CSV table of C-alpha atoms in Angstrom, one decimal:
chain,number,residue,atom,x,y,z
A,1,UNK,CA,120.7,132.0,115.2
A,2,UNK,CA,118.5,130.3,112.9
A,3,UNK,CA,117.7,126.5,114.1
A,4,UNK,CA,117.4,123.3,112.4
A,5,UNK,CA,114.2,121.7,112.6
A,6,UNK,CA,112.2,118.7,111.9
A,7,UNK,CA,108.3,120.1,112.1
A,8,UNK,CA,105.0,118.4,110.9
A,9,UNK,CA,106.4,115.3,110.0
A,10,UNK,CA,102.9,112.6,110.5
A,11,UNK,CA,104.4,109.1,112.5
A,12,UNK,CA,102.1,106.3,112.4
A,13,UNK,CA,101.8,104.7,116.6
A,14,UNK,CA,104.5,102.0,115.2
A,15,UNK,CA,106.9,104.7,114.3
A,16,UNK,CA,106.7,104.6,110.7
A,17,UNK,CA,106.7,107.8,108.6
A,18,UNK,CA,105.5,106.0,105.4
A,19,UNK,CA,103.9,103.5,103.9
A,20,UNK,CA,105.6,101.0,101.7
A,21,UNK,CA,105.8,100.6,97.9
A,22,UNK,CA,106.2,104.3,97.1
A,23,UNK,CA,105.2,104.9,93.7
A,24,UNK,CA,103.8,107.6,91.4
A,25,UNK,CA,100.4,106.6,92.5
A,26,UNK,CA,101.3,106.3,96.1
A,27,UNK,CA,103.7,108.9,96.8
A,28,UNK,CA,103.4,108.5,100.8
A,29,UNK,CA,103.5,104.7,100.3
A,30,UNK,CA,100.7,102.5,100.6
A,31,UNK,CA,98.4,103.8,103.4
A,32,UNK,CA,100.4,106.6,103.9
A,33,UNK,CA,98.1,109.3,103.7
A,34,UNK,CA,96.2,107.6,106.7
A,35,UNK,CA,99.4,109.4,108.6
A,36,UNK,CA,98.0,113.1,107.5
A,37,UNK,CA,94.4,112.9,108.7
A,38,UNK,CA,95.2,115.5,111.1
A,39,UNK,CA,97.1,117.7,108.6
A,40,UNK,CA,94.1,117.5,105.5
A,41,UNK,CA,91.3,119.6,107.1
A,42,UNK,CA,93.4,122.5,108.8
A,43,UNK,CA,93.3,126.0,107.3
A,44,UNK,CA,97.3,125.7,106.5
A,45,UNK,CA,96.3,122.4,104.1
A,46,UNK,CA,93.2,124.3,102.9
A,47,UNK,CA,95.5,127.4,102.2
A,48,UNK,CA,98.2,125.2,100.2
A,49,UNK,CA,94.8,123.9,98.0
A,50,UNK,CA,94.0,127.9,97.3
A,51,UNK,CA,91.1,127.1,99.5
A,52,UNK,CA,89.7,129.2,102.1
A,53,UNK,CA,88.7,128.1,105.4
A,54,UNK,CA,89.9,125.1,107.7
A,55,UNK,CA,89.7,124.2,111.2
A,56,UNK,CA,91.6,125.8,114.2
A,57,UNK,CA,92.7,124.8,117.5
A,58,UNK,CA,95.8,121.9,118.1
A,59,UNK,CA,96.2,120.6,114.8
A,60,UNK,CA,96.1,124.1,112.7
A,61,UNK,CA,99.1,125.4,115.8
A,62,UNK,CA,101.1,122.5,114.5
A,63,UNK,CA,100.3,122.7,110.9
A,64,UNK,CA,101.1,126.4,110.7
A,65,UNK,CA,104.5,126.2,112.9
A,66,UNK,CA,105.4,123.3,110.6
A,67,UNK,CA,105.0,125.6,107.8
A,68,UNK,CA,106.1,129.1,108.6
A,69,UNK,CA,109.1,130.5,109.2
A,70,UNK,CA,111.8,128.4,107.3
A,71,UNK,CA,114.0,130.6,105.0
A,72,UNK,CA,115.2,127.0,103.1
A,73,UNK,CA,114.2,123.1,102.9
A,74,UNK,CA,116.4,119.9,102.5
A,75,UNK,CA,114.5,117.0,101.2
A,76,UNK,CA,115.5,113.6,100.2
A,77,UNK,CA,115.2,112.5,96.5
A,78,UNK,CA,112.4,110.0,97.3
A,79,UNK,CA,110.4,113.3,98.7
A,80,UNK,CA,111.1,115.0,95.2
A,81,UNK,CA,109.7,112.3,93.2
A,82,UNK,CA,109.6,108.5,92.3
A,83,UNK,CA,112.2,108.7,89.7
A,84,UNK,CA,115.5,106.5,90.7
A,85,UNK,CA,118.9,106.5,89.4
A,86,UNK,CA,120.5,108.8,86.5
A,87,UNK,CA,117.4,111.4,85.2
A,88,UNK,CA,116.4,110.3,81.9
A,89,UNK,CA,115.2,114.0,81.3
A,90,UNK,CA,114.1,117.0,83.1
A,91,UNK,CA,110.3,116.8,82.8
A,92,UNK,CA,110.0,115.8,86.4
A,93,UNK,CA,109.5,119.0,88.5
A,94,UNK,CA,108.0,117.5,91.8
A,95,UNK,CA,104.9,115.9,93.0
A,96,UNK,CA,103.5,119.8,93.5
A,97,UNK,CA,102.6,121.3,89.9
A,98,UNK,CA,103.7,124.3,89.1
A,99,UNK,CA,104.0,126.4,92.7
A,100,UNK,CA,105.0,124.0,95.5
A,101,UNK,CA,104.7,124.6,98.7
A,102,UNK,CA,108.2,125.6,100.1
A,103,UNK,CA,108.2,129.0,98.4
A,104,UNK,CA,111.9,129.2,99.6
A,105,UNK,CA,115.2,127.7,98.4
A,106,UNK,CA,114.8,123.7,98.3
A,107,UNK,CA,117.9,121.3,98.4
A,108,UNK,CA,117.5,117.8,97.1
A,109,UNK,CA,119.7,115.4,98.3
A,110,UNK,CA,120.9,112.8,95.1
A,111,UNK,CA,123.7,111.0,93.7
A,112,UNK,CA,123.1,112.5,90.2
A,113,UNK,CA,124.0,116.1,89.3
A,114,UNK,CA,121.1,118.6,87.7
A,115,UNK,CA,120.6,121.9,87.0
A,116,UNK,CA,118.5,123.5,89.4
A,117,UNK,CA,114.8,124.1,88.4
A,118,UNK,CA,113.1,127.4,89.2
A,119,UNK,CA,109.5,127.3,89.8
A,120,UNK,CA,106.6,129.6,91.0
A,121,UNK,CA,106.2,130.9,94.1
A,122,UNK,CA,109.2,131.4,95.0
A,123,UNK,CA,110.8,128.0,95.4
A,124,UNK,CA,114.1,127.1,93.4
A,125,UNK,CA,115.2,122.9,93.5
A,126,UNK,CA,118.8,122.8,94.1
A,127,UNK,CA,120.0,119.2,93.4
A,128,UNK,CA,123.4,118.4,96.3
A,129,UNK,CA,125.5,115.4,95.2
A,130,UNK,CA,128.1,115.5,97.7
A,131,UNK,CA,126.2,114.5,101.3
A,132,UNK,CA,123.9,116.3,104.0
A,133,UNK,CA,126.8,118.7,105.3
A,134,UNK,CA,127.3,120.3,101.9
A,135,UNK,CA,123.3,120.6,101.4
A,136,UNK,CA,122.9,122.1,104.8
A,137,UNK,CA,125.9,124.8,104.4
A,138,UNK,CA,124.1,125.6,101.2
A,139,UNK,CA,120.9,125.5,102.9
A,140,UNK,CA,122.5,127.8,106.1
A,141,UNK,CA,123.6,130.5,103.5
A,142,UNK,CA,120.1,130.8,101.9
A,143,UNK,CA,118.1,130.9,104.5
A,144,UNK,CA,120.3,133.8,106.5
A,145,UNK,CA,118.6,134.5,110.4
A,146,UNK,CA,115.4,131.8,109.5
A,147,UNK,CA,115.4,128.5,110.4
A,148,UNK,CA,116.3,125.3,108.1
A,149,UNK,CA,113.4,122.2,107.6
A,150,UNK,CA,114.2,118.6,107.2
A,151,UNK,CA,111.3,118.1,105.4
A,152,UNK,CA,111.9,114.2,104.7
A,153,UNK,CA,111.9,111.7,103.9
A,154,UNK,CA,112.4,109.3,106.8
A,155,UNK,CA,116.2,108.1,105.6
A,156,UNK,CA,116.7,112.1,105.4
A,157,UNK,CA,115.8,112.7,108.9
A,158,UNK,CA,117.9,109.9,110.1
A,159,UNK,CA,120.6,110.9,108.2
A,160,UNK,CA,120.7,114.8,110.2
A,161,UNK,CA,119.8,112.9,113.4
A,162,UNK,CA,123.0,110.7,113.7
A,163,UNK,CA,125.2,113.6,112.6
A,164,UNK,CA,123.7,115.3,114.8
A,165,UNK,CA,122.7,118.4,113.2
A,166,UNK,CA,119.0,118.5,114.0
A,167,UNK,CA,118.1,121.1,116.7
A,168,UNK,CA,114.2,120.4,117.1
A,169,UNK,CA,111.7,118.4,115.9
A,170,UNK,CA,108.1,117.8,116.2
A,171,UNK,CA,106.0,114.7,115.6
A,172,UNK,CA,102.5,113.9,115.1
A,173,UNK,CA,101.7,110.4,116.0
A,174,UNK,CA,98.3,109.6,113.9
A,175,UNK,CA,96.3,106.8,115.8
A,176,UNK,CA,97.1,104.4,112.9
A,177,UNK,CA,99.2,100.9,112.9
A,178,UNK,CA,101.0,100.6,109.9
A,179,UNK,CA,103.2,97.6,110.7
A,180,UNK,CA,105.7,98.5,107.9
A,181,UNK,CA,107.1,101.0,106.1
A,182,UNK,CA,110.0,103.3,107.0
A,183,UNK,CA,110.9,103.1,110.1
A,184,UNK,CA,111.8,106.6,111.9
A,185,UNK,CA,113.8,105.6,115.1
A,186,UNK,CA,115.0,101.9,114.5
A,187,UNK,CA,118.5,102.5,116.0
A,188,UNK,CA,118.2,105.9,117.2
A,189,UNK,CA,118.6,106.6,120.8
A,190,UNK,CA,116.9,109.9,122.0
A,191,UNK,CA,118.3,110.6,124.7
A,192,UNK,CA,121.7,109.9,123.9
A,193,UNK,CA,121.8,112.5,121.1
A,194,UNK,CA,120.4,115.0,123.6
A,195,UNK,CA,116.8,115.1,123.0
A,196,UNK,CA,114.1,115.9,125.8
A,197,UNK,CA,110.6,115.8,125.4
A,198,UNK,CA,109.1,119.6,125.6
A,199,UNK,CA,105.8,119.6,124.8
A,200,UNK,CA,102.9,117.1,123.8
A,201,UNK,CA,99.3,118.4,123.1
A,202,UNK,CA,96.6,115.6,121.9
A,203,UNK,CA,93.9,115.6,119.9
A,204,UNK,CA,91.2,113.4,118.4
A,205,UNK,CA,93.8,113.1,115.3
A,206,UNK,CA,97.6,113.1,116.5
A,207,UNK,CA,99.3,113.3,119.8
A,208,UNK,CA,101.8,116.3,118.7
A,209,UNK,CA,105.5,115.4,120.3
A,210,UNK,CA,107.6,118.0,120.3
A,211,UNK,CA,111.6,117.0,121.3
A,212,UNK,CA,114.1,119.3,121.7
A,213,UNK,CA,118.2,119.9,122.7
């Protein structure tokens, strides 16, 4: 049976999963990219650039398991772009160009309906205006046997984590201090909502957390 899953998401050692002050210019927040300095140089980054090459070992393990393998996405509006309230149009497609990098059926949570938008690769936005169960149903019957990603953003994950609809998850804690930002865990107990930790691999980059049922 196809899983639910949280993978790849950067943490800074404070337990925030973004910078503040997300804008067009900053779309991880102010400092957020700090977060990814594991994720940047891998060959699954280099691949999503149409680059060859890229390094191996911990970080690549992660950064391909994170990426492979999901037969549909869920993302929170702030992940789709930094346009707020009604659309004024439908120019904005996503921070990604042309061919993002989901290549799957994607379901963005919002409060305002739009048609969906088709785009290369494979990946089709479906826009859910009626709360995470509906997007996830929707998400469960596209992606048939593969497994579902919460891709983000933090409020998204939360969200899945109190209802307690997330099977898995894995974490990469970057060595940076952020000090504020979105908050992953404010709230959240763990353990109480069945969570154990079943792996952790460091590296010079991240200490990769993975926590599962």
């Amino acid at each position: 049976m196809s899983k639910v899953r949280v993978a790849g998401f950067s943490l800074s050692i404070d337990g925030f999963g973004a910078g503040p002050e997300q804008s067009l210019n900053d779309p991880l927040g102010k400092r957020g990219p700090e977060l990814f300095e594991w994720f940047f140089p891998t060959r699954t980054f280099q691949a999503m650039l149409g680059k060859e090459g890229g390094s191996e070992g911990v970080d690549e393990k992660y950064a391909s398991s994170g990426n492979t393998g999901f037969g549909a996405f869920i993302l929170g509006r702030n992940m789709f772009g930094p346009v707020r309230g009604q659309w004024p149009d439908e120019a904005w497609k996503g921070w990604w160009g042309d061919t993002p990098p989901y290549h799957a059926p994607t379901f963005i949570l919002t409060h305002y309906p739009r048609a969906p938008v088709v785009m290369e690769g494979g990946t089709t936005f479906h826009f859910v205006t009626d709360g995470i169960e509906p997007a996830l149903t929707q998400a469960r019957a596209a992606a048939g046997t593969k497994d579902i990603k919460i891709g983000g953003g933090v409020s998204t994950v939360r969200q899945y984590l109190r209802a307690g609809l997330v099977d898995e998850m894995h974490f990469a804690i970057s060595p940076v201090v952020l000090g504020r930002g979105e908050a992953m865990f404010a709230g959240i107990d763990l353990p109480s909502l069945g969570f154990r930790v079943a792996a952790h691999e460091a590296t010079e980059k991240a200490t990769h957390i993975v926590l599962k049922k």
